Amino acid sequence: MNHSDHSTDNGVVEILNKDAKSPVVLVCEHASSYIPAEFEDLGLSEDALKSHAVWDPGAMALTTRMADTLDAVLVASKVSRLVYDCNRPPEAPDAMPGQSEVIAVPGNLGLSAHQRAARVARYYQPFRTSVAKVMAHKAAPILVTLHSFTPVYHGVPRAVEIGVLHDSDDRLAEALLTLAKGMVPYDVRRNQPYGPEHGVTHTLKEHALPAGHLNVMLEVRSDLIADASAQDRMARTLSDWVAQACVRVGADPCGV
Ligand SMILES: [Zn+2]
């Protein structure tokens, strides 16, 4: 990847590998734990600020490696999902959640309509515009969003290791699930640990479904991408898997 080919939009969006050849567009909505100073840590404790409530640990490192391997563009939010969750529409109550799993978010309680609108304008709209522009730049973009999830939720360990999530268009998800048995040495499940009923397919619905573009959301358990070597391994596995799934549905992942 050409790391100098890197731009930001109002300091809240990062676009890597902008002129990449692949039609694959990688998106990482929960890439960052950064909370701008004006929010005073949203009133969170030190422990909460380090937790998965604030971001998806390992997801950006994983997705950056995939952008390199696939020669794909990557769009990421540079601000914590607790400030604005870029995988939620402005009207969703959890776009600025007052509670995340067991963690209360004092700085998000009792927000006025004006405060909510200001966050939408400052953090969500630039992100949305960037993804739309990157998608429009490709003749036939293939949207792949990357997330990580915590291995223990509300005290219950999760067996699923990789989730393949889809909304009404399951073409790419089906291809991935079909290929998984032979090439992915993990516990792979459809629409787990989250699914469309949890509101997590917003980016897919916003940027791929209306135009009929291939799309999928991948959720990786965060303990499997906890350090650089694990992220390298997972990025190679996911990149090969996505590339083969694209071929299976008649798309050329190399864009040549
Ligand atoms: Zn996420």
Tab-separated table of C-alpha atoms and ligand atoms in Angstrom:
chain	number	residue	atom	x	y	z
A	1	MET	CA	0.000	0.000	0.000
A	2	ASN	CA	1.130	3.511	-0.722
A	3	HIS	CA	0.828	5.040	2.720
A	4	SER	CA	1.252	8.566	1.407
A	5	ASP	CA	-1.975	8.040	-0.516
A	6	HIS	CA	-4.017	8.902	2.465
A	7	SER	CA	-6.528	11.630	3.041
A	8	THR	CA	-8.875	12.843	5.693
A	9	ASP	CA	-12.192	14.626	5.561
A	10	ASN	CA	-12.646	17.190	8.358
A	11	GLY	CA	-10.318	15.043	10.466
A	12	VAL	CA	-13.075	12.527	11.150
A	13	VAL	CA	-12.709	10.129	8.226
A	14	GLU	CA	-9.665	8.248	6.998
A	15	ILE	CA	-9.346	6.943	3.454
A	16	LEU	CA	-6.434	4.601	2.743
A	17	ASN	CA	-5.304	3.252	-0.623
A	18	LYS	CA	-7.574	5.656	-2.465
A	19	ASP	CA	-6.528	4.645	-5.991
A	20	ALA	CA	-6.592	0.910	-5.365
A	21	LYS	CA	-7.458	-1.308	-8.324
A	22	SER	CA	-9.808	-3.778	-6.681
A	23	PRO	CA	-13.577	-3.146	-6.836
A	24	VAL	CA	-13.677	-4.195	-3.161
A	25	VAL	CA	-14.442	-1.246	-0.851
A	26	LEU	CA	-13.481	-1.966	2.762
A	27	VAL	CA	-15.260	-0.014	5.489
A	28	CYS	CA	-14.420	0.098	9.193
A	29	GLU	CA	-17.007	2.139	11.090
A	30	HIS	CA	-15.704	1.280	14.575
A	31	ALA	CA	-11.998	1.694	13.834
A	32	SER	CA	-11.142	4.288	16.454
A	33	SER	CA	-11.361	4.785	20.219
A	34	TYR	CA	-10.693	8.525	19.879
A	35	ILE	CA	-13.051	10.818	21.776
A	36	PRO	CA	-12.526	14.519	20.991
A	37	ALA	CA	-11.539	16.585	24.060
A	38	GLU	CA	-14.781	18.606	24.071
A	39	PHE	CA	-16.673	15.463	25.165
A	40	GLU	CA	-14.514	15.023	28.292
A	41	ASP	CA	-14.271	11.247	27.791
A	42	LEU	CA	-18.113	11.149	27.791
A	43	GLY	CA	-17.804	10.739	31.570
A	44	LEU	CA	-16.399	7.197	31.191
A	45	SER	CA	-14.011	5.488	33.619
A	46	GLU	CA	-10.446	4.541	32.606
A	47	ASP	CA	-11.509	0.904	32.249
A	48	ALA	CA	-14.510	1.764	30.107
A	49	LEU	CA	-12.328	3.927	27.857
A	50	LYS	CA	-10.168	0.891	27.087
A	51	SER	CA	-13.107	-1.455	26.456
A	52	HIS	CA	-14.849	-2.701	23.320
A	53	ALA	CA	-17.721	-0.332	24.095
A	54	VAL	CA	-15.604	2.489	22.694
A	55	TRP	CA	-14.418	0.763	19.491
A	56	ASP	CA	-13.804	-2.612	17.774
A	57	PRO	CA	-10.346	-3.699	19.019
A	58	GLY	CA	-8.148	-5.032	16.221
A	59	ALA	CA	-10.622	-4.247	13.445
A	60	MET	CA	-8.708	-1.351	11.886
A	61	ALA	CA	-5.369	-3.195	12.043
A	62	LEU	CA	-7.010	-6.192	10.377
A	63	THR	CA	-8.748	-4.111	7.715
A	64	THR	CA	-5.597	-2.115	6.908
A	65	ARG	CA	-3.789	-5.400	6.221
A	66	MET	CA	-6.677	-6.589	4.033
A	67	ALA	CA	-6.575	-3.325	2.074
A	68	ASP	CA	-2.921	-4.054	1.384
A	69	THR	CA	-3.449	-7.713	0.425
A	70	LEU	CA	-6.486	-7.077	-1.769
A	71	ASP	CA	-5.232	-3.737	-3.161
A	72	ALA	CA	-8.526	-2.280	-1.963
A	73	VAL	CA	-9.573	1.162	-0.760
A	74	LEU	CA	-10.449	1.496	2.936
A	75	VAL	CA	-12.764	4.055	4.543
A	76	ALA	CA	-12.674	4.321	8.345
A	77	SER	CA	-14.162	6.570	10.998
A	78	LYS	CA	-11.537	8.314	13.135
A	79	VAL	CA	-13.887	8.869	16.072
A	80	SER	CA	-15.296	6.497	18.704
A	81	ARG	CA	-18.662	4.905	18.049
A	82	LEU	CA	-19.843	6.280	21.381
A	83	VAL	CA	-19.512	9.817	19.962
A	84	TYR	CA	-21.357	8.736	16.820
A	85	ASP	CA	-21.841	5.150	15.629
A	86	CYS	CA	-21.266	5.420	11.874
A	87	ASN	CA	-23.055	2.090	11.370
A	88	ARG	CA	-26.323	3.629	12.524
A	89	PRO	CA	-28.641	6.161	10.852
A	90	PRO	CA	-29.165	9.485	12.673
A	91	GLU	CA	-32.652	8.514	13.850
A	92	ALA	CA	-31.444	5.326	15.608
A	93	PRO	CA	-31.437	5.686	19.413
A	94	ASP	CA	-28.107	3.820	19.581
A	95	ALA	CA	-26.357	6.156	17.132
A	96	MET	CA	-25.248	7.950	20.328
A	97	PRO	CA	-25.896	5.247	22.935
A	98	GLY	CA	-26.505	6.026	26.587
A	99	GLN	CA	-25.659	2.428	27.466
A	100	SER	CA	-23.290	-0.126	25.873
A	101	GLU	CA	-23.492	-3.654	27.288
A	102	VAL	CA	-22.822	-3.051	31.016
A	103	ILE	CA	-21.288	0.394	30.555
A	104	ALA	CA	-23.354	3.544	31.043
A	105	VAL	CA	-22.287	6.516	28.921
A	106	PRO	CA	-23.032	9.633	31.015
A	107	GLY	CA	-22.022	12.043	28.236
A	108	ASN	CA	-24.746	10.662	25.975
A	109	LEU	CA	-27.611	10.940	28.434
A	110	GLY	CA	-30.227	13.618	27.890
A	111	LEU	CA	-28.826	14.933	24.609
A	112	SER	CA	-30.936	17.682	23.061
A	113	ALA	CA	-32.106	17.519	19.445
A	114	HIS	CA	-29.594	20.275	18.692
A	115	GLN	CA	-26.714	18.319	20.257
A	116	ARG	CA	-27.665	15.186	18.319
A	117	ALA	CA	-27.919	17.115	15.053
A	118	ALA	CA	-24.498	18.671	15.653
A	119	ARG	CA	-22.895	15.232	16.069
A	120	VAL	CA	-24.635	13.954	12.928
A	121	ALA	CA	-23.293	16.900	10.931
A	122	ARG	CA	-19.789	16.742	12.378
A	123	TYR	CA	-19.145	12.975	12.470
A	124	TYR	CA	-21.700	10.992	10.484
A	125	GLN	CA	-22.283	13.078	7.369
A	126	PRO	CA	-18.585	13.314	6.360
A	127	PHE	CA	-18.269	9.552	6.843
A	128	ARG	CA	-21.406	8.838	4.833
A	129	THR	CA	-20.282	11.185	2.047
A	130	SER	CA	-16.822	9.574	1.924
A	131	VAL	CA	-18.202	6.042	1.606
A	132	ALA	CA	-20.669	7.201	-1.070
A	133	LYS	CA	-17.901	8.917	-3.057
A	134	VAL	CA	-15.577	5.920	-2.886
A	135	MET	CA	-18.399	3.595	-3.962
A	136	ALA	CA	-19.334	5.933	-6.843
A	137	HIS	CA	-15.716	5.908	-8.013
A	138	LYS	CA	-15.984	2.178	-8.890
A	139	ALA	CA	-17.919	0.748	-11.829
A	140	ALA	CA	-19.161	-2.219	-9.790
A	141	PRO	CA	-18.095	-1.784	-6.166
A	142	ILE	CA	-18.173	-4.679	-3.710
A	143	LEU	CA	-18.810	-3.439	-0.169
A	144	VAL	CA	-17.152	-5.368	2.677
A	145	THR	CA	-17.453	-3.955	6.192
A	146	LEU	CA	-15.213	-5.236	9.024
A	147	HIS	CA	-15.947	-5.423	12.734
A	148	SER	CA	-14.752	-7.204	15.853
A	149	PHE	CA	-16.857	-8.487	18.745
A	150	THR	CA	-16.012	-9.268	22.333
A	151	PRO	CA	-15.466	-12.957	23.272
A	152	VAL	CA	-17.608	-12.622	26.423
A	153	TYR	CA	-20.883	-10.667	26.371
A	154	HIS	CA	-22.986	-10.092	29.484
A	155	GLY	CA	-20.812	-12.762	31.132
A	156	VAL	CA	-21.511	-15.427	28.499
A	157	PRO	CA	-18.623	-16.763	26.334
A	158	ARG	CA	-19.302	-16.728	22.603
A	159	ALA	CA	-18.416	-19.819	20.548
A	160	VAL	CA	-18.803	-18.141	17.164
A	161	GLU	CA	-15.444	-16.928	15.827
A	162	ILE	CA	-16.412	-15.222	12.579
A	163	GLY	CA	-19.847	-13.894	11.665
A	164	VAL	CA	-20.948	-13.457	8.046
A	165	LEU	CA	-23.726	-10.875	8.162
A	166	HIS	CA	-26.138	-9.841	5.460
A	167	ASP	CA	-29.422	-8.060	4.946
A	168	SER	CA	-31.832	-8.800	2.062
A	169	ASP	CA	-29.019	-9.386	-0.468
A	170	ASP	CA	-27.174	-12.548	0.600
A	171	ARG	CA	-25.239	-13.305	-2.611
A	172	LEU	CA	-21.757	-12.621	-1.282
A	173	ALA	CA	-22.593	-14.002	2.172
A	174	GLU	CA	-23.827	-17.274	0.634
A	175	ALA	CA	-20.626	-17.622	-1.388
A	176	LEU	CA	-18.532	-16.995	1.731
A	177	LEU	CA	-20.509	-19.477	3.818
A	178	THR	CA	-20.254	-22.121	1.081
A	179	LEU	CA	-16.488	-21.663	0.821
A	180	ALA	CA	-15.885	-21.423	4.577
A	181	LYS	CA	-15.785	-25.160	5.296
A	182	GLY	CA	-12.843	-25.825	3.022
A	183	MET	CA	-10.745	-22.735	3.603
A	184	VAL	CA	-11.507	-21.016	6.909
A	185	PRO	CA	-10.325	-22.865	10.048
A	186	TYR	CA	-12.766	-21.059	12.338
A	187	ASP	CA	-16.305	-21.389	13.659
A	188	VAL	CA	-18.118	-19.378	10.978
A	189	ARG	CA	-21.826	-18.576	11.328
A	190	ARG	CA	-24.465	-16.630	9.463
A	191	ASN	CA	-25.775	-13.428	11.085
A	192	GLN	CA	-24.042	-14.053	14.412
A	193	PRO	CA	-23.380	-12.737	16.983
A	194	TYR	CA	-25.532	-9.981	15.459
A	195	GLY	CA	-27.905	-9.809	12.540
A	196	PRO	CA	-30.094	-7.363	10.648
A	197	GLU	CA	-32.619	-7.422	13.511
A	198	HIS	CA	-30.035	-5.603	15.660
A	199	GLY	CA	-29.724	-2.724	13.210
A	200	VAL	CA	-26.128	-3.575	12.286
A	201	THR	CA	-26.613	-3.675	8.507
A	202	HIS	CA	-27.060	0.077	8.157
A	203	THR	CA	-23.946	0.662	6.025
A	204	LEU	CA	-24.930	-2.201	3.708
A	205	LYS	CA	-28.475	-0.823	3.361
A	206	GLU	CA	-27.272	2.727	2.843
A	207	HIS	CA	-24.475	2.137	0.343
A	208	ALA	CA	-25.001	-1.203	-1.427
A	209	LEU	CA	-28.584	-2.479	-1.395
A	210	PRO	CA	-30.339	0.352	-3.292
A	211	ALA	CA	-27.935	0.080	-6.257
A	212	GLY	CA	-27.692	-3.730	-6.118
A	213	HIS	CA	-23.970	-3.813	-5.300
A	214	LEU	CA	-22.513	-6.971	-3.792
A	215	ASN	CA	-22.036	-6.581	-0.048
A	216	VAL	CA	-21.308	-8.325	3.225
A	217	MET	CA	-20.389	-7.517	6.831
A	218	LEU	CA	-17.733	-9.580	8.595
A	219	GLU	CA	-17.509	-9.797	12.398
A	220	VAL	CA	-14.319	-11.305	13.865
A	221	ARG	CA	-13.997	-12.277	17.537
A	222	SER	CA	-11.483	-9.840	18.952
A	223	ASP	CA	-9.337	-12.402	20.791
A	224	LEU	CA	-8.405	-13.827	17.357
A	225	ILE	CA	-6.899	-10.498	16.220
A	226	ALA	CA	-5.242	-9.409	19.458
A	227	ASP	CA	-1.710	-8.855	18.133
A	228	ALA	CA	0.118	-8.074	14.901
A	229	SER	CA	0.938	-11.656	13.918
A	230	ALA	CA	-2.653	-12.796	14.540
A	231	GLN	CA	-3.920	-9.822	12.518
A	232	ASP	CA	-1.562	-10.771	9.657
A	233	ARG	CA	-2.808	-14.354	9.658
A	234	MET	CA	-6.472	-13.376	9.827
A	235	ALA	CA	-6.040	-10.736	7.103
A	236	ARG	CA	-4.542	-13.326	4.733
A	237	THR	CA	-7.340	-15.803	5.489
A	238	LEU	CA	-10.125	-13.250	5.056
A	239	SER	CA	-8.578	-11.690	1.942
A	240	ASP	CA	-8.269	-15.068	0.155
A	241	TRP	CA	-11.766	-16.009	1.264
A	242	VAL	CA	-13.348	-12.738	0.079
A	243	ALA	CA	-11.452	-12.898	-3.224
A	244	GLN	CA	-12.646	-16.445	-3.925
A	245	ALA	CA	-16.209	-15.578	-2.931
A	246	CYS	CA	-16.145	-12.652	-5.367
A	247	VAL	CA	-15.056	-14.985	-8.172
A	248	ARG	CA	-17.802	-17.415	-7.194
A	249	VAL	CA	-20.483	-14.749	-7.692
A	250	GLY	CA	-18.975	-13.655	-10.998
A	251	ALA	CA	-17.004	-10.602	-9.850
A	252	ASP	CA	-13.292	-10.057	-10.397
A	253	PRO	CA	-11.716	-9.114	-7.050
A	254	CYS	CA	-8.604	-7.774	-8.815
A	255	GLY	CA	-10.547	-5.420	-11.046
A	256	VAL	CA	-8.479	-6.260	-14.140
B	1	ZN	ZN	-18.364	-2.918	15.073
